[in-house]
Short mmCIF file of C-alpha atoms in Angstrom, two decimals:
data_model
loop_
_atom_site.label_atom_id
_atom_site.label_comp_id
_atom_site.label_asym_id
_atom_site.label_seq_id
_atom_site.Cartn_x
_atom_site.Cartn_y
_atom_site.Cartn_z
CA MET A 22 0.10 0.05 -0.01
CA ILE A 23 1.38 3.29 -1.05
CA HIS A 24 -0.30 6.86 -1.02
CA LYS A 25 2.12 9.64 -2.19
CA VAL A 26 5.30 9.54 -4.13
CA VAL A 27 7.87 12.23 -3.09
CA ARG A 28 11.43 13.34 -3.85
CA GLU A 29 12.20 13.99 -0.23
CA LYS A 30 10.71 12.79 3.13
CA ARG A 31 10.58 16.57 3.85
CA ASP A 32 8.12 17.16 1.19
CA SER A 33 5.45 15.99 3.38
CA LEU A 34 4.31 16.35 6.93
CA ALA A 35 2.56 13.17 6.35
CA SER A 36 5.64 10.88 6.36
CA TRP A 37 3.56 7.68 6.99
CA LEU A 38 1.72 8.24 3.63
CA THR A 39 4.97 8.99 1.50
CA ILE A 40 7.54 6.99 -0.16
CA THR A 41 10.56 8.64 -1.84
CA VAL A 42 11.33 7.69 -5.56
CA ASP A 43 14.72 6.51 -4.52
CA PHE A 44 13.17 4.03 -1.95
CA LEU A 45 10.50 2.83 -4.32
CA ASP A 46 13.35 2.04 -7.05
CA ARG A 47 15.47 0.27 -4.34
CA VAL A 48 12.22 -1.74 -3.20
CA LEU A 49 11.36 -2.87 -6.77
CA SER A 50 14.98 -3.48 -7.83
CA HIS A 51 15.48 -5.87 -4.55
CA LEU A 52 12.12 -7.48 -4.75
CA ARG A 53 11.70 -7.91 -8.48
CA PRO A 54 14.14 -10.93 -8.69
CA LYS A 55 12.65 -12.83 -5.76
CA ALA A 56 8.67 -12.27 -6.34
CA ASP A 57 6.05 -12.06 -8.89
CA PHE A 58 4.68 -8.56 -9.16
CA VAL A 59 1.00 -9.08 -10.31
CA ARG A 60 -2.20 -7.12 -10.68
CA LEU A 61 -5.45 -7.45 -8.53
CA ASP A 62 -7.10 -9.67 -11.34
CA GLU A 63 -4.38 -12.11 -11.07
CA VAL A 64 -4.33 -12.20 -7.26
CA ARG A 65 -7.85 -13.20 -7.41
CA GLU A 66 -6.95 -15.93 -10.06
CA ARG A 67 -4.16 -17.32 -7.97
CA LEU A 68 -6.52 -17.36 -4.85
CA ALA A 69 -9.05 -19.56 -6.88
CA ARG A 70 -6.19 -22.15 -7.78
CA ASP A 71 -5.53 -25.41 -5.60
CA GLY A 72 -4.28 -24.48 -2.59
CA THR A 73 -2.55 -27.72 -1.97
CA VAL A 74 0.02 -26.74 -4.70
CA LYS A 75 2.72 -24.54 -3.17
CA PRO A 76 3.79 -21.80 -5.41
CA THR A 77 7.39 -21.53 -6.07
CA ARG A 78 7.70 -17.63 -5.51
CA PRO A 79 5.58 -15.05 -3.50
CA PHE A 80 3.59 -12.52 -5.37
CA ILE A 81 3.10 -8.76 -4.77
CA ALA A 82 0.22 -6.64 -5.80
CA LEU A 83 1.04 -2.76 -5.60
CA THR A 84 -1.47 -0.42 -4.76
CA PHE A 85 -1.70 3.40 -4.63
CA ASP A 86 -4.49 5.02 -2.87
CA ASP A 87 -6.32 8.31 -3.53
CA GLY A 88 -5.36 9.49 -7.20
CA PHE A 89 -2.39 11.84 -6.16
CA ARG A 90 -0.79 13.44 -9.32
CA ASP A 91 2.76 12.31 -8.18
CA ASN A 92 1.51 8.71 -8.80
CA LEU A 93 1.86 9.81 -12.62
CA THR A 94 4.72 12.02 -12.76
CA LEU A 95 6.97 10.40 -10.13
CA GLY A 96 5.60 6.90 -9.51
CA LEU A 97 4.83 5.70 -13.08
CA PRO A 98 8.28 6.31 -14.44
CA ILE A 99 9.70 3.92 -11.64
CA LEU A 100 6.95 1.20 -12.23
CA GLN A 101 7.69 1.45 -16.34
CA ARG A 102 11.52 1.17 -15.60
CA HIS A 103 10.90 -2.21 -13.80
CA GLY A 104 7.91 -3.46 -15.72
CA VAL A 105 5.70 -3.56 -12.41
CA PRO A 106 2.09 -3.29 -12.75
CA ALA A 107 0.09 -1.41 -9.88
CA THR A 108 -3.58 -0.48 -9.03
CA VAL A 109 -4.44 3.12 -8.44
CA TYR A 110 -7.67 3.64 -6.39
CA VAL A 111 -9.13 7.00 -7.27
CA PRO A 112 -12.11 8.81 -5.37
CA SER A 113 -14.01 10.37 -8.23
CA GLY A 114 -14.43 13.52 -6.34
CA ALA A 115 -10.75 14.29 -6.60
CA PRO A 116 -10.65 14.95 -10.39
CA ASP A 117 -14.26 16.36 -10.07
CA ARG A 118 -12.64 18.84 -7.64
CA ASN A 119 -15.35 18.38 -5.07
CA LEU A 120 -13.27 16.42 -2.36
CA ASP A 121 -13.06 17.70 1.17
CA PRO A 122 -9.06 18.15 1.35
CA TRP A 123 -8.91 18.66 5.10
CA PRO A 124 -5.46 16.87 5.67
CA TRP A 125 -3.95 19.06 3.19
CA ARG A 126 -5.67 22.26 4.50
CA LEU A 127 -4.18 20.86 7.97
CA GLU A 128 -0.70 20.31 6.49
CA ARG A 129 -1.01 23.83 4.78
CA ALA A 130 -1.80 25.70 8.00
CA ILE A 131 0.95 23.92 10.23
CA ARG A 132 3.61 24.71 7.64
CA GLU A 133 2.62 28.49 7.66
CA ILE A 134 2.18 29.04 11.37
CA SER A 135 4.82 28.93 14.25
CA GLU A 136 2.09 27.86 16.96
CA VAL A 137 -1.19 26.06 16.96
CA SER A 138 -3.88 27.76 19.39
CA LEU A 139 -6.96 25.43 19.81
CA ASP A 140 -9.44 25.02 22.74
CA LEU A 141 -10.94 21.75 22.04
CA PRO A 142 -11.51 18.67 24.22
CA GLY A 143 -8.87 16.20 24.31
CA LEU A 144 -6.22 18.65 22.75
CA PRO A 145 -3.34 20.64 24.17
CA ARG A 146 -4.39 24.48 24.03
CA ARG A 147 -1.07 25.45 22.47
CA LEU A 148 1.66 23.44 20.31
CA SER A 149 4.79 25.00 19.22
CA VAL A 150 5.40 24.21 15.44
CA GLN A 151 8.57 26.06 14.78
CA THR A 152 10.85 23.33 13.67
CA PHE A 153 10.05 20.89 10.82
CA GLY A 154 9.88 17.91 13.75
CA GLN A 155 7.50 19.77 15.62
CA LYS A 156 5.27 20.47 12.77
CA GLN A 157 5.43 16.70 11.84
CA ALA A 158 4.52 15.90 15.36
CA ALA A 159 1.54 18.32 15.50
CA PHE A 160 0.06 17.03 12.15
CA GLY A 161 0.43 13.40 13.10
CA LEU A 162 -1.35 14.56 16.44
CA LEU A 163 -4.15 16.34 15.02
CA THR A 164 -4.79 13.87 12.23
CA GLU A 165 -5.14 11.02 14.83
CA HIS A 166 -7.54 13.16 16.68
CA ILE A 167 -9.61 13.88 13.49
CA HIS A 168 -9.79 10.25 12.84
CA ARG A 169 -11.36 9.32 16.01
CA ASN A 170 -14.51 11.01 14.64
CA ILE A 171 -14.07 12.09 11.12
CA PRO A 172 -17.47 13.74 10.77
CA ALA A 173 -17.29 15.74 14.01
CA ASN A 174 -13.58 16.85 13.71
CA ARG A 175 -12.94 17.19 10.10
CA ASN A 176 -13.57 21.02 10.05
CA LEU A 177 -10.62 21.42 12.54
CA PRO A 178 -8.14 22.48 9.81
CA GLU A 179 -10.38 25.38 8.66
CA LEU A 180 -10.08 26.93 12.21
CA LEU A 181 -6.32 27.06 11.58
CA LEU A 182 -6.83 28.06 7.86
CA PRO A 183 -10.09 29.40 6.81
CA LYS A 184 -11.45 28.74 3.43
CA ALA A 185 -11.56 32.30 2.52
CA ARG A 186 -7.72 32.24 2.56
CA VAL A 187 -7.29 28.99 0.73
CA SER A 188 -10.05 27.41 -1.37
CA ASP A 189 -10.83 23.57 -1.19
CA GLU A 190 -10.34 23.69 -5.12
CA SER A 191 -6.85 24.95 -4.97
CA LEU A 192 -5.75 22.31 -2.65
CA ILE A 193 -7.48 19.71 -4.71
CA VAL A 194 -5.62 21.01 -7.80
CA GLU A 195 -2.19 20.83 -6.04
CA GLN A 196 -2.45 17.45 -4.76
CA PHE A 197 -4.73 15.35 -7.06
CA ALA A 198 -4.45 14.34 -10.74
CA SER A 199 -7.03 15.66 -13.08
CA TRP A 200 -9.27 13.63 -15.45
CA ASP A 201 -6.81 14.24 -18.40
CA GLU A 202 -3.92 13.06 -16.24
CA LEU A 203 -5.87 10.19 -14.98
CA ARG A 204 -6.83 9.03 -18.51
CA GLU A 205 -2.84 9.36 -19.26
CA LEU A 206 -2.15 7.19 -16.37
CA ALA A 207 -5.07 4.79 -17.03
CA SER A 208 -3.83 4.26 -20.59
CA ASP A 209 -0.63 2.74 -19.46
CA ARG A 210 -0.63 -0.96 -19.73
CA LEU A 211 0.80 -1.28 -16.25
CA ILE A 212 -2.13 0.68 -14.69
CA THR A 213 -5.24 -0.69 -13.30
CA VAL A 214 -7.78 1.97 -11.95
CA GLY A 215 -9.79 1.03 -8.80
CA GLY A 216 -12.74 2.51 -7.04
CA HIS A 217 -12.31 4.58 -3.79
CA THR A 218 -15.79 6.08 -3.29
CA VAL A 219 -16.70 9.63 -4.51
CA THR A 220 -15.60 11.77 -1.69
CA HIS A 221 -13.20 9.46 0.27
CA ALA A 222 -15.78 9.09 3.05
CA SER A 223 -15.59 6.76 6.10
CA LEU A 224 -18.16 4.48 4.91
CA ARG A 225 -19.17 3.32 8.57
CA ASP A 226 -20.27 6.83 9.15
CA LEU A 227 -23.04 6.68 6.51
CA ASP A 228 -26.11 5.03 6.45
CA GLU A 229 -26.74 2.16 3.90
CA ASN A 230 -28.14 4.10 1.15
CA GLN A 231 -25.49 6.85 1.43
CA ALA A 232 -22.78 4.42 1.61
CA MET A 233 -24.05 2.67 -1.50
CA ALA A 234 -24.21 5.61 -3.60
CA GLU A 235 -20.48 6.41 -2.56
CA ILE A 236 -19.38 3.23 -3.72
CA GLY A 237 -21.41 2.84 -6.75
CA ASN A 238 -21.34 6.36 -7.99
CA GLY A 239 -17.59 6.57 -7.66
CA LYS A 240 -17.04 3.47 -9.73
CA GLN A 241 -19.72 4.76 -12.49
CA ARG A 242 -18.14 8.01 -12.80
CA LEU A 243 -14.40 6.46 -13.03
CA GLU A 244 -15.79 4.00 -15.88
CA ALA A 245 -17.50 6.77 -17.74
CA GLN A 246 -14.72 9.42 -17.77
CA LEU A 247 -11.76 6.99 -18.16
CA ASP A 248 -13.52 4.22 -20.41
CA VAL A 249 -12.41 1.31 -18.40
CA ALA A 250 -13.68 -1.27 -16.20
CA VAL A 251 -13.20 -0.47 -12.38
CA SER A 252 -13.53 -4.04 -10.73
CA HIS A 253 -11.26 -3.37 -7.66
CA PHE A 254 -12.08 -1.40 -4.44
CA ALA A 255 -10.17 0.28 -1.65
CA TYR A 256 -11.92 1.40 1.58
CA PRO A 257 -11.29 5.00 2.45
CA TYR A 258 -9.40 5.12 5.71
CA GLY A 259 -9.47 1.26 5.74
CA ALA A 260 -9.22 0.38 9.36
CA SER A 261 -11.62 -1.75 11.43
CA SER A 262 -13.40 1.33 12.67
CA ASN A 263 -14.26 2.46 9.15
CA CYS A 264 -15.31 -0.64 7.29
CA GLY A 265 -16.88 -4.18 8.24
CA PRO A 266 -19.02 -6.66 7.02
CA ARG A 267 -21.84 -4.36 5.89
CA GLU A 268 -19.51 -2.24 3.70
CA PHE A 269 -17.93 -5.69 2.48
CA ALA A 270 -21.37 -6.75 1.21
CA LEU A 271 -22.03 -3.46 -0.31
CA VAL A 272 -18.81 -3.35 -2.21
CA ALA A 273 -19.75 -6.74 -3.74
CA ARG A 274 -23.19 -5.79 -4.43
CA ALA A 275 -21.66 -2.89 -6.43
CA GLY A 276 -19.85 -5.32 -8.70
CA PHE A 277 -16.27 -5.11 -7.41
CA LEU A 278 -14.31 -8.37 -7.62
CA THR A 279 -11.96 -7.40 -4.65
CA GLY A 280 -11.85 -4.94 -1.79
CA VAL A 281 -8.51 -4.04 0.16
CA THR A 282 -8.50 -2.63 3.46
CA ALA A 283 -5.68 -1.04 5.58
CA LYS A 284 -5.41 -3.81 7.89
CA ASP A 285 -1.75 -5.31 8.25
CA GLY A 286 -1.42 -8.59 6.87
CA ASN A 287 -0.20 -11.09 4.03
CA ILE A 288 -2.55 -12.88 1.62
CA PHE A 289 -3.11 -16.42 1.98
CA TYR A 290 -5.34 -19.03 0.17
CA GLY A 291 -7.81 -18.56 3.03
CA HIS A 292 -8.59 -15.35 1.71
CA ARG A 293 -10.42 -16.74 -1.34
CA GLY A 294 -13.33 -16.67 0.85
CA HIS A 295 -12.70 -13.03 2.05
CA LEU A 296 -12.09 -11.21 -1.23
CA MET A 297 -13.93 -8.13 -0.10
CA CYS A 298 -11.41 -7.65 2.81
CA LEU A 299 -7.96 -8.29 1.68
CA PRO A 300 -5.17 -6.94 4.07
CA ARG A 301 -2.35 -5.02 2.92
CA ARG A 302 1.25 -4.06 3.97
CA GLY A 303 2.28 -0.43 3.92
CA LEU A 304 5.32 0.69 2.07
CA CYS A 305 5.15 4.21 3.20
CA ARG A 306 7.00 4.54 6.53
CA SER A 307 8.59 7.44 8.35
CA LYS A 308 11.95 5.50 8.27
CA GLU A 309 12.80 3.97 4.87
CA GLU A 310 14.83 0.77 5.25
CA ILE A 311 14.84 -2.07 2.70
CA ALA A 312 14.53 -4.74 5.65
CA ALA A 313 11.16 -3.67 6.26
CA PRO A 314 9.52 -4.99 2.89
CA ILE A 315 11.69 -7.77 3.01
CA LEU A 316 10.39 -8.99 6.20
CA ASP A 317 6.83 -8.13 5.17
CA MET A 318 7.14 -10.43 2.19
CA SER A 319 8.29 -13.13 4.39
CA GLY A 320 5.24 -13.17 6.50
CA ALA A 321 7.14 -12.97 9.78
CA PRO A 322 5.47 -9.74 10.98
CA THR A 323 2.24 -11.14 10.19
CA ALA A 324 3.15 -14.51 12.00
CA LEU A 325 4.32 -12.52 15.15
CA SER A 326 1.08 -10.29 15.55
CA SER A 327 -0.92 -13.54 15.37
CA ARG A 328 1.23 -15.05 17.96
CA TRP A 329 1.79 -18.07 15.41
CA ARG A 330 -1.68 -18.95 15.29
CA ASN A 331 -4.07 -18.63 12.29
CA PRO A 332 -2.45 -15.67 10.32
CA LEU A 333 -5.28 -15.03 8.31
CA VAL A 334 -6.20 -11.24 8.32
CA THR A 335 -9.80 -9.99 8.07
CA VAL A 336 -11.58 -7.12 9.54
#
């Protein structure tokens, strides 16, 4: 699981959402000889095979969430260099420029100020944000606070940077690919476009009809604009608190063949019965060390987290 591709880690306060071009290149160079990089369609096909026949090599499906412009400008050239396919999950509201870009409003605000002053329950009244490290820490703290109750807290960034000063549209244009850029991305033989709702909504916070509209309308909009089949889905936010059995059933009803979460785990043959809640391992980390994706591929972190019991991760 990847979100943003950057040249330097300091290019974003959300270091846990970024991977540098150099590290992505190193990861693909190191893992390409050891594993098969496959599309989501092939993941599904492999899970349908006889699980008693052990494959000779592990497989990896690379995914990018949210449709950031840098997936095209910085990520795609690296994928092309290595011949590695990937799925890019796009909320249709991003190219339609009607997304709520609260994380990027929060980042812009913290970058522009030297102190955060808030009078909100559960948060410090003042945070010094003079150094890059302090800004990163404040961004992480406030993002975590918003995630605890997204509908109630997502307006917090506007307290720090009002929309009168910086419009939503300008923040969206700055971060996310346009329809023309997505058409360029989707036209590449290595790229599969996946659904990611309309507005990147936390589906658990919506009633069933609203959630189904987010899932289905996002799919239809992408297919109409990009002239591609959209058969794979990623749950916005993707944790257990944001998606569960109801959401998995809605995604299947909308016609998707797979759904991926943000729950940490490797894929096993047992996931053939859980195609709407496939786990992923994150490549975007604050510290970039090649040992991490090597361990991820081995399955050791999944085994340890399950205490050597059934490692099958669902939500």
